PDB file as gemmi writes it, atoms N, CA and C in Angstrom:
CRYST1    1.000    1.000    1.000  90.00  90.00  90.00 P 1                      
ATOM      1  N   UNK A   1       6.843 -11.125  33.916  1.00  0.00           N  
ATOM      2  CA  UNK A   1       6.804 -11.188  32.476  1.00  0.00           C  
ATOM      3  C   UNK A   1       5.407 -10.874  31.948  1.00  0.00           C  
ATOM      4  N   UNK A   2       4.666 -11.346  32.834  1.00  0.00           N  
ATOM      5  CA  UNK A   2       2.631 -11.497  32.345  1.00  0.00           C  
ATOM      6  C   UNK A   2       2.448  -9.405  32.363  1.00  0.00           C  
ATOM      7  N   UNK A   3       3.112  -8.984  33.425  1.00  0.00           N  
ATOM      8  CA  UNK A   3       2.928  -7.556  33.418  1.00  0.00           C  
ATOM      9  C   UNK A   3       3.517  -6.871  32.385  1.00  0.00           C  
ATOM     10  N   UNK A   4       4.988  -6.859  31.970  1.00  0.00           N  
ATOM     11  CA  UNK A   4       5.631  -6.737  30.766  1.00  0.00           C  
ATOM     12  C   UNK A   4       4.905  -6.771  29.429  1.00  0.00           C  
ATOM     13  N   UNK A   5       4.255  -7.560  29.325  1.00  0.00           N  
ATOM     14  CA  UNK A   5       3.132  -8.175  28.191  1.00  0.00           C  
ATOM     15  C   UNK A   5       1.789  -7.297  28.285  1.00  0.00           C  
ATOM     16  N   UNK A   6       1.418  -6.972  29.360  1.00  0.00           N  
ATOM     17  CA  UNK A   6       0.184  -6.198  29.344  1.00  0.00           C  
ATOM     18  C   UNK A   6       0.731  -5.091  29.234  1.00  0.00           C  
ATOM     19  N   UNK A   7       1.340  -4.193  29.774  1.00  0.00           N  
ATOM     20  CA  UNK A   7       2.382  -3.100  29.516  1.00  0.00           C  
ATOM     21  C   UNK A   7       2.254  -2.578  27.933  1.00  0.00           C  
ATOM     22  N   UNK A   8       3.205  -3.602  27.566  1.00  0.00           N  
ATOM     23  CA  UNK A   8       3.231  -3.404  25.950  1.00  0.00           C  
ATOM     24  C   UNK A   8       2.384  -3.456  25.213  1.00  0.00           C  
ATOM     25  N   UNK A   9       1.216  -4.168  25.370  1.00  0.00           N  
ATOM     26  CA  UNK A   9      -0.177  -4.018  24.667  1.00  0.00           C  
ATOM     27  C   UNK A   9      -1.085  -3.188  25.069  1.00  0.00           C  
ATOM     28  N   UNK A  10      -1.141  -2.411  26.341  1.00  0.00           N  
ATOM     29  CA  UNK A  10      -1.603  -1.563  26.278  1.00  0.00           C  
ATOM     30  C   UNK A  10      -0.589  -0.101  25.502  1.00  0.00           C  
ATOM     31  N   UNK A  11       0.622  -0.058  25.770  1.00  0.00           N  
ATOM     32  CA  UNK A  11       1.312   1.196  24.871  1.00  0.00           C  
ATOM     33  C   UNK A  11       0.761   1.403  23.496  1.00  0.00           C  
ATOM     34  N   UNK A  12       0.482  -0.243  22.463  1.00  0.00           N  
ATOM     35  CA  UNK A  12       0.523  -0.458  21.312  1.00  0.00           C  
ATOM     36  C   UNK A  12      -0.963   0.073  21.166  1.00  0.00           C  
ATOM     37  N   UNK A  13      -2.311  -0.336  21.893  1.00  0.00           N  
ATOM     38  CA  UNK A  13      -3.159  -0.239  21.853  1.00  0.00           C  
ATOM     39  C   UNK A  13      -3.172   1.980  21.784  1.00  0.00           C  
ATOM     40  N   UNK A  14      -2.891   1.921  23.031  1.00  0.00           N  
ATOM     41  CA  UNK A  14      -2.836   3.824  22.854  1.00  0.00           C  
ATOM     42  C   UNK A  14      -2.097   4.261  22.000  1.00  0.00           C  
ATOM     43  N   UNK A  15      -1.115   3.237  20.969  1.00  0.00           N  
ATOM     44  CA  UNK A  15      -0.423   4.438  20.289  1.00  0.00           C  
ATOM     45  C   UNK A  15      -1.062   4.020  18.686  1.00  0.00           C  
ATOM     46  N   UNK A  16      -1.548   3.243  18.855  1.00  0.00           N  
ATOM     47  CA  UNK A  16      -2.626   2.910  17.563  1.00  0.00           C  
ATOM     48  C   UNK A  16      -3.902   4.010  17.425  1.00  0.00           C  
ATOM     49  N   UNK A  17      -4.743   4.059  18.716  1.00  0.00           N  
ATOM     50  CA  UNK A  17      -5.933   4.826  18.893  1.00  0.00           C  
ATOM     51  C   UNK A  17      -4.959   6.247  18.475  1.00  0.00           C  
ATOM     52  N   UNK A  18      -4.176   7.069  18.821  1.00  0.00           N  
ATOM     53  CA  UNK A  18      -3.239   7.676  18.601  1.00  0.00           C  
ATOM     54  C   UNK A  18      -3.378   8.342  17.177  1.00  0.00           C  
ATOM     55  N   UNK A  19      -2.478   7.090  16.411  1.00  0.00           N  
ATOM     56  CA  UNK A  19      -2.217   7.418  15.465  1.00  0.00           C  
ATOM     57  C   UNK A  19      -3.589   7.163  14.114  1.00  0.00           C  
ATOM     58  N   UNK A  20      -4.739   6.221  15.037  1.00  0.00           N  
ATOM     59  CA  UNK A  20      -6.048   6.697  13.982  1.00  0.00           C  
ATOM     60  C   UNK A  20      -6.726   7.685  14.037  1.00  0.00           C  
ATOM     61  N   UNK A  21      -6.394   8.963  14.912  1.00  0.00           N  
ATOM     62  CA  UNK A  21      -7.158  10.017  14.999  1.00  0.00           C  
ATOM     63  C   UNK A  21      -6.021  11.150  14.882  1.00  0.00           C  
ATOM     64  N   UNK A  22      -4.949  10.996  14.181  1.00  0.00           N  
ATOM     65  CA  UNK A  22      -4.337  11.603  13.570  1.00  0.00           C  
ATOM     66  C   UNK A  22      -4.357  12.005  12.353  1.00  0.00           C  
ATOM     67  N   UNK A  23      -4.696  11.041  11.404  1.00  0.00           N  
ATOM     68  CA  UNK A  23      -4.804  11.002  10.237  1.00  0.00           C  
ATOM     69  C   UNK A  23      -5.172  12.291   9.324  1.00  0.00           C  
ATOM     70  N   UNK A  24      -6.428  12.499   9.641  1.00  0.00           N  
ATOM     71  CA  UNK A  24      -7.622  13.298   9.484  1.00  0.00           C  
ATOM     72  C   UNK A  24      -6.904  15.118   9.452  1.00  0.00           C  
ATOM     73  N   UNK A  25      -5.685  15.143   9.995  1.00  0.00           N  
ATOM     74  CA  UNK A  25      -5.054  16.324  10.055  1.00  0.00           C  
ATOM     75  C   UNK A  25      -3.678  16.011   9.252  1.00  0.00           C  
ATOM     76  N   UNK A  26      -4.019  15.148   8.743  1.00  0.00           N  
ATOM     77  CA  UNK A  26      -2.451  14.787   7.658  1.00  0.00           C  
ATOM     78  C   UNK A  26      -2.244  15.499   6.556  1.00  0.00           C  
ATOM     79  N   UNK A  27      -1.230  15.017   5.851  1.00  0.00           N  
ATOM     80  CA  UNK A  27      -0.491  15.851   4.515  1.00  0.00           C  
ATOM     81  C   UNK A  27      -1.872  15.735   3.072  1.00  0.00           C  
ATOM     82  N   UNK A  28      -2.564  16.950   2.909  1.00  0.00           N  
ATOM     83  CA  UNK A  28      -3.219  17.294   1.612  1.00  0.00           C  
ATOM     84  C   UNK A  28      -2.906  16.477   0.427  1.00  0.00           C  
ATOM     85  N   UNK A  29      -4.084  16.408  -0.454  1.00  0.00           N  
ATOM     86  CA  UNK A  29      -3.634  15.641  -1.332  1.00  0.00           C  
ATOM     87  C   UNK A  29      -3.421  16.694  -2.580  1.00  0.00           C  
ATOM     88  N   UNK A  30      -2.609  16.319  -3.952  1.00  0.00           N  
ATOM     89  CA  UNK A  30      -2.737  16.984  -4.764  1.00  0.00           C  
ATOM     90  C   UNK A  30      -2.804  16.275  -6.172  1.00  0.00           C  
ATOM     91  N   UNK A  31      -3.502  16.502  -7.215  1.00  0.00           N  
ATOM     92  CA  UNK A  31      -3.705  15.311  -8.555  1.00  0.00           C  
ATOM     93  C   UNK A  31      -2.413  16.371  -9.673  1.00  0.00           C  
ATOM     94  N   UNK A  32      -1.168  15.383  -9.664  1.00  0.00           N  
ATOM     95  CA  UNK A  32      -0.217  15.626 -10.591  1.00  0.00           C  
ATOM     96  C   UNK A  32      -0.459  15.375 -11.976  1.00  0.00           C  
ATOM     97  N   UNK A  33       0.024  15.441 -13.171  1.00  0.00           N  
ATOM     98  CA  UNK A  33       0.329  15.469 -14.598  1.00  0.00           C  
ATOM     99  C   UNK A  33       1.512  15.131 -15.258  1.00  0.00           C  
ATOM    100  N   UNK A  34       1.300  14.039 -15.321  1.00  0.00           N  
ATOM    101  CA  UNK A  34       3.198  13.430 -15.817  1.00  0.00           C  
ATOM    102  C   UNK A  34       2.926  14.018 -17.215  1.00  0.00           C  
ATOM    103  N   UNK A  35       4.284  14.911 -18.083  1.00  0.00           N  
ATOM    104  CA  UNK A  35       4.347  15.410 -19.035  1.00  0.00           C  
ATOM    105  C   UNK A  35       3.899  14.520 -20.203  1.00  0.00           C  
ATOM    106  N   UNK A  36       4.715  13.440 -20.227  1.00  0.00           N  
ATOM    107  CA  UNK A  36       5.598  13.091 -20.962  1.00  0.00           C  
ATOM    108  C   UNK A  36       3.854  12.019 -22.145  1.00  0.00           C  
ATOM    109  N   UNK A  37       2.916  11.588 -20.824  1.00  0.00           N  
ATOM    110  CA  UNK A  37       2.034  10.922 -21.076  1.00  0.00           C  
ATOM    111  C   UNK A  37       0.820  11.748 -20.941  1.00  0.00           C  
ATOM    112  N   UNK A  38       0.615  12.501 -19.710  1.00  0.00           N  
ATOM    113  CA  UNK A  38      -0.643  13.271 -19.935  1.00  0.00           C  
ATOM    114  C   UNK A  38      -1.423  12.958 -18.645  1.00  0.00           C  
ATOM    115  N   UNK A  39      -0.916  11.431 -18.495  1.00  0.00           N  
ATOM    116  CA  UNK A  39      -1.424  10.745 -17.109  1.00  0.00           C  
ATOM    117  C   UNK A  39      -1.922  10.984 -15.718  1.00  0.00           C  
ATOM    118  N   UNK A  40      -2.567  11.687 -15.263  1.00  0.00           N  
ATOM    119  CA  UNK A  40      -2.521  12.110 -14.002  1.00  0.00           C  
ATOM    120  C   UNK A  40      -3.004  11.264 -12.629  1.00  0.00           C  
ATOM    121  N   UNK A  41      -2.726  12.146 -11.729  1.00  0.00           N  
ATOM    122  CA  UNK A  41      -2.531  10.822 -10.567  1.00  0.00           C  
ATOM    123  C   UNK A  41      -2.723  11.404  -9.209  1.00  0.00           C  
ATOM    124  N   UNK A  42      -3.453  10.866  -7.917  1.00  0.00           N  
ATOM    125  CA  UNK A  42      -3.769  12.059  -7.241  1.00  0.00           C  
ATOM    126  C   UNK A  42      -2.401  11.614  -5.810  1.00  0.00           C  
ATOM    127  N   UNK A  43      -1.612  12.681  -5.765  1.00  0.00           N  
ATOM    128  CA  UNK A  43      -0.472  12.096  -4.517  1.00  0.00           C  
ATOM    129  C   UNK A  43      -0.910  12.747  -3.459  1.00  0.00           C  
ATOM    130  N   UNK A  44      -0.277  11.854  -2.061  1.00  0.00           N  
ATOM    131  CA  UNK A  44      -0.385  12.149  -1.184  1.00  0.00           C  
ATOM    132  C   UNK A  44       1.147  13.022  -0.673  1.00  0.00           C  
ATOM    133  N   UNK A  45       1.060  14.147  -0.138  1.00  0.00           N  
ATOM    134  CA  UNK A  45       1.827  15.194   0.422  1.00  0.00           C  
ATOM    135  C   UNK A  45       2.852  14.579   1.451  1.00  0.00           C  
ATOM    136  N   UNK A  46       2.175  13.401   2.351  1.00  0.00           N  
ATOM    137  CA  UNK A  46       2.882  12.808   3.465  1.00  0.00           C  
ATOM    138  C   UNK A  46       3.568  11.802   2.980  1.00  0.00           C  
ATOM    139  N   UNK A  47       3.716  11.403   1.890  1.00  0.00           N  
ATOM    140  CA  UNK A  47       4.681  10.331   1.149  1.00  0.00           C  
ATOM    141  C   UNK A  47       6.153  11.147   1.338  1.00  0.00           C  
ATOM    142  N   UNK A  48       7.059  10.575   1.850  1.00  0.00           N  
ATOM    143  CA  UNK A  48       8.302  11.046   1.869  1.00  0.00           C  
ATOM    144  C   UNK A  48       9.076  11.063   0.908  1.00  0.00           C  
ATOM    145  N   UNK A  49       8.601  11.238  -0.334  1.00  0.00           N  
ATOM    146  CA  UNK A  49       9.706  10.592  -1.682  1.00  0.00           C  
ATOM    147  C   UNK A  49       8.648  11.918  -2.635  1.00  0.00           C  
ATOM    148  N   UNK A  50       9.426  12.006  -3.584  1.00  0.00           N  
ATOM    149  CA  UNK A  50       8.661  12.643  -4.688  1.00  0.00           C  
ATOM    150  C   UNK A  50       7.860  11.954  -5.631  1.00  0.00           C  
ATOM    151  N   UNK A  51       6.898  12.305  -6.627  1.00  0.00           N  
ATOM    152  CA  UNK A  51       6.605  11.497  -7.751  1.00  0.00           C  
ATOM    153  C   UNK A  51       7.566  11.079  -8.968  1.00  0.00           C  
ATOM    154  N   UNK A  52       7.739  10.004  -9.141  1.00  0.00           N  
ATOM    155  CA  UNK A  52       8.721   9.249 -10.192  1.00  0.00           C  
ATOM    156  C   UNK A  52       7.962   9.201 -11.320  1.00  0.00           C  
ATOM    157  N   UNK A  53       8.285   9.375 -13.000  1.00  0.00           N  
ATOM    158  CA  UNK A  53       9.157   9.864 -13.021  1.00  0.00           C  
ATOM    159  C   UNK A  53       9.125  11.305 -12.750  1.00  0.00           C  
ATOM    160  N   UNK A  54       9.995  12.637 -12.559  1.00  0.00           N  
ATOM    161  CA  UNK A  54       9.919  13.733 -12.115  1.00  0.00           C  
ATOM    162  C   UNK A  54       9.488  14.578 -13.284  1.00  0.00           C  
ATOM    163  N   UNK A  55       9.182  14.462 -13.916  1.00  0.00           N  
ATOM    164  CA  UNK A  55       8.419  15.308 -15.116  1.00  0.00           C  
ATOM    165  C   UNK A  55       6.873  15.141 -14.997  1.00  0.00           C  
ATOM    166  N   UNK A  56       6.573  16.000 -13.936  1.00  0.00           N  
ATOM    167  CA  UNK A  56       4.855  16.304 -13.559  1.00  0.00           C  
ATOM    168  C   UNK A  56       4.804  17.539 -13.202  1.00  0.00           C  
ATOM    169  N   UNK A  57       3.537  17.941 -13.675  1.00  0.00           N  
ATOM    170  CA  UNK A  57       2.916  19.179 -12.976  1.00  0.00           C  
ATOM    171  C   UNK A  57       1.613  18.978 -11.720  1.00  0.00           C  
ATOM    172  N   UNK A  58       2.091  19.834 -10.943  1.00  0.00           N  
ATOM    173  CA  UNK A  58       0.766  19.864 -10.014  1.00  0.00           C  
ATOM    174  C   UNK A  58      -0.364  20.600 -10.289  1.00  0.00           C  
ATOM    175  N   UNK A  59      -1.978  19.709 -10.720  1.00  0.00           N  
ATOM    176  CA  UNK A  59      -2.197  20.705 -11.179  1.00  0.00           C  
ATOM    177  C   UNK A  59      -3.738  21.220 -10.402  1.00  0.00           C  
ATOM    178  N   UNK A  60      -4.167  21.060  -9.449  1.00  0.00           N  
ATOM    179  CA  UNK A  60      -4.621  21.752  -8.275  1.00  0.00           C  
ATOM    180  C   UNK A  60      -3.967  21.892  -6.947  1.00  0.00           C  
ATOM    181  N   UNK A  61      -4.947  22.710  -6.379  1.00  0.00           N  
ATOM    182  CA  UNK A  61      -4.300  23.144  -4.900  1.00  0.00           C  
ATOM    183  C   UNK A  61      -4.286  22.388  -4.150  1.00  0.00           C  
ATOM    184  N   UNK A  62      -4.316  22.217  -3.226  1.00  0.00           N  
ATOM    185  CA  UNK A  62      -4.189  20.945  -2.015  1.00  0.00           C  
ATOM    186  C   UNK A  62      -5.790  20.688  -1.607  1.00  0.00           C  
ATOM    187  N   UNK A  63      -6.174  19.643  -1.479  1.00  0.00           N  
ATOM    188  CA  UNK A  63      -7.090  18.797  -1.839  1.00  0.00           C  
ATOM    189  C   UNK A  63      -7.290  18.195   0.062  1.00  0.00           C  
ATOM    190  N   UNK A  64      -8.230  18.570   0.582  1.00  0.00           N  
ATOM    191  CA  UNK A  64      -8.462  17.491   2.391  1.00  0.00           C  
ATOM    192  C   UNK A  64      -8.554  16.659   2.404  1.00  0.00           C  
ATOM    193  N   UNK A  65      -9.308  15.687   1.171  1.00  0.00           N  
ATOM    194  CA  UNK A  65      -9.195  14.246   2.038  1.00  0.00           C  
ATOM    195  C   UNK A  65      -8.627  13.614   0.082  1.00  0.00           C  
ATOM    196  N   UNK A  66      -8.642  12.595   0.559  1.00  0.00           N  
ATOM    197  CA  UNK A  66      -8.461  11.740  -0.817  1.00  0.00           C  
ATOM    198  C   UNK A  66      -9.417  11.461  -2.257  1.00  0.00           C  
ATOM    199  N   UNK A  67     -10.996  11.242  -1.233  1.00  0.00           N  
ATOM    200  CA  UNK A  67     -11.737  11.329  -1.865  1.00  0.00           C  
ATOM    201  C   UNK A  67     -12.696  12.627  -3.021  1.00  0.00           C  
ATOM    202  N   UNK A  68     -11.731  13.136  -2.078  1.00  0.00           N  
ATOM    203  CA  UNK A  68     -12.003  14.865  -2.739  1.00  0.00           C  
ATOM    204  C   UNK A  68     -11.256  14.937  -3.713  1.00  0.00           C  
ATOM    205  N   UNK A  69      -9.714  14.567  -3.964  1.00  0.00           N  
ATOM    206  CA  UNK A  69      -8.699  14.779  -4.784  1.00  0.00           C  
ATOM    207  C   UNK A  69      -8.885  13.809  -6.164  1.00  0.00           C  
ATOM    208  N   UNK A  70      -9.742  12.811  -5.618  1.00  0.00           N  
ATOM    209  CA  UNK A  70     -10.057  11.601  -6.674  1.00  0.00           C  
ATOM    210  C   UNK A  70     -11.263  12.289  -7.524  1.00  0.00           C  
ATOM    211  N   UNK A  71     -12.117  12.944  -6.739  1.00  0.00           N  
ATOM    212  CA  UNK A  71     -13.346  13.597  -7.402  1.00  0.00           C  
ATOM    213  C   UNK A  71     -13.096  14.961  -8.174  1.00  0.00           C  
ATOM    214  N   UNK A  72     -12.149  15.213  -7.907  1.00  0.00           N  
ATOM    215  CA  UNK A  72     -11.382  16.427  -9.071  1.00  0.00           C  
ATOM    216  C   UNK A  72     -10.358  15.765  -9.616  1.00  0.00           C  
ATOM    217  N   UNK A  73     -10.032  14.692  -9.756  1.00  0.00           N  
ATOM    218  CA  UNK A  73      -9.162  14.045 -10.926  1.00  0.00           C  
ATOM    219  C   UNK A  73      -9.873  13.703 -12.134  1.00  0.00           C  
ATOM    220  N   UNK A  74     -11.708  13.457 -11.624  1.00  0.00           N  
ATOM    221  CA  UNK A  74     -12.331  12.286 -12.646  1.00  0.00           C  
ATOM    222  C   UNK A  74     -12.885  14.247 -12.998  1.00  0.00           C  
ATOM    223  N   UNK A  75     -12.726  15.225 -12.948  1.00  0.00           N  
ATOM    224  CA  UNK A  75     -13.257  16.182 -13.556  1.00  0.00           C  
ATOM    225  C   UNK A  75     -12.636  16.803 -14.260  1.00  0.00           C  
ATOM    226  N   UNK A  76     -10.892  16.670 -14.411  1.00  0.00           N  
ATOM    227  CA  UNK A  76     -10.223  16.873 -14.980  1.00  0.00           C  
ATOM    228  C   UNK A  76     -10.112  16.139 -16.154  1.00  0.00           C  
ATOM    229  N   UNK A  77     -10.151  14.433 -15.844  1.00  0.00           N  
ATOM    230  CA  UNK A  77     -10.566  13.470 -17.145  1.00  0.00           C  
ATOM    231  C   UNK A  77     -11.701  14.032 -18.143  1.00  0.00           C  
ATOM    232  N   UNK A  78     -12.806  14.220 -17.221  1.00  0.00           N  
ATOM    233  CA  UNK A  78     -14.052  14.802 -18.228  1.00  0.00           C  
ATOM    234  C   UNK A  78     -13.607  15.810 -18.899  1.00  0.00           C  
ATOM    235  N   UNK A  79     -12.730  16.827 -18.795  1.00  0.00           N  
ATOM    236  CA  UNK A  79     -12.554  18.005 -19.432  1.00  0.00           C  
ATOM    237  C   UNK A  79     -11.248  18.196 -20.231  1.00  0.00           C  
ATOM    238  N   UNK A  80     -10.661  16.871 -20.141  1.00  0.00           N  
ATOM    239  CA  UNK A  80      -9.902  16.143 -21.493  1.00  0.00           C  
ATOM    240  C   UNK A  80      -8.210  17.080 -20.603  1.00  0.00           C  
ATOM    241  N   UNK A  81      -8.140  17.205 -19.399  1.00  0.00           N  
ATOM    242  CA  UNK A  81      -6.900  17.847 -18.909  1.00  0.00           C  
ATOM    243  C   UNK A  81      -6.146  16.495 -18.980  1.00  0.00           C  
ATOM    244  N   UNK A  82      -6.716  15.507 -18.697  1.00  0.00           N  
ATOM    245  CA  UNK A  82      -5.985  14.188 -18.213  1.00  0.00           C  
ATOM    246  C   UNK A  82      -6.331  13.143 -19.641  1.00  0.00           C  
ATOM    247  N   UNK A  83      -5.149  12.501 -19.431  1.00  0.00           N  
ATOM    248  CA  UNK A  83      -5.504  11.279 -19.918  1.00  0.00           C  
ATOM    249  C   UNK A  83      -5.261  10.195 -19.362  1.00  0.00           C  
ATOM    250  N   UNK A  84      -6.112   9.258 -20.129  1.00  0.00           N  
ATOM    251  CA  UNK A  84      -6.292   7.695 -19.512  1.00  0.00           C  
ATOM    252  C   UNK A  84      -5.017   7.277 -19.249  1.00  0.00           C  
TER     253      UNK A  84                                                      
END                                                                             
């Protein structure tokens, strides 16, 4: 049973290290435009669902990390594309 137990914590351990150096090659980000408000919002590509409600525009290209997509959201605010 004691081997069983080490077994499994080591799988969990490699499939963790795994999946944190995966990331970094994941789904692009992109900062949407809900119509209806003006609102924009920066989504992630690897979310399996769409943005709710479905009346948005995408309105840059795909974006590498998050922090990048956040730093062209607050430039879009400055230039009155977005609203609060």
């Amino acid at each position: 049973m004691r081997r069983l137990r080490t077994l499994c914590a080591a799988a969990f351990v490699a499939a963790t290290a795994f999946a944190a150096a995966s990331p970094a090659a994941a789904a692009p980000f992109h900062v949407i435009r809900y119509a209806d408000t003006g609102f924009c919002q920066v989504w992630d590509n690897g979310f399996p669902t769409n943005p709710w409600p479905v009346h948005y525009t995408v309105l840059t290209h795909r974006q590498p990390t998050y922090e990048h997509a956040v730093a062209v959201k607050g430039w879009l605010l400055n230039k009155h594309y977005c609203s609060l």
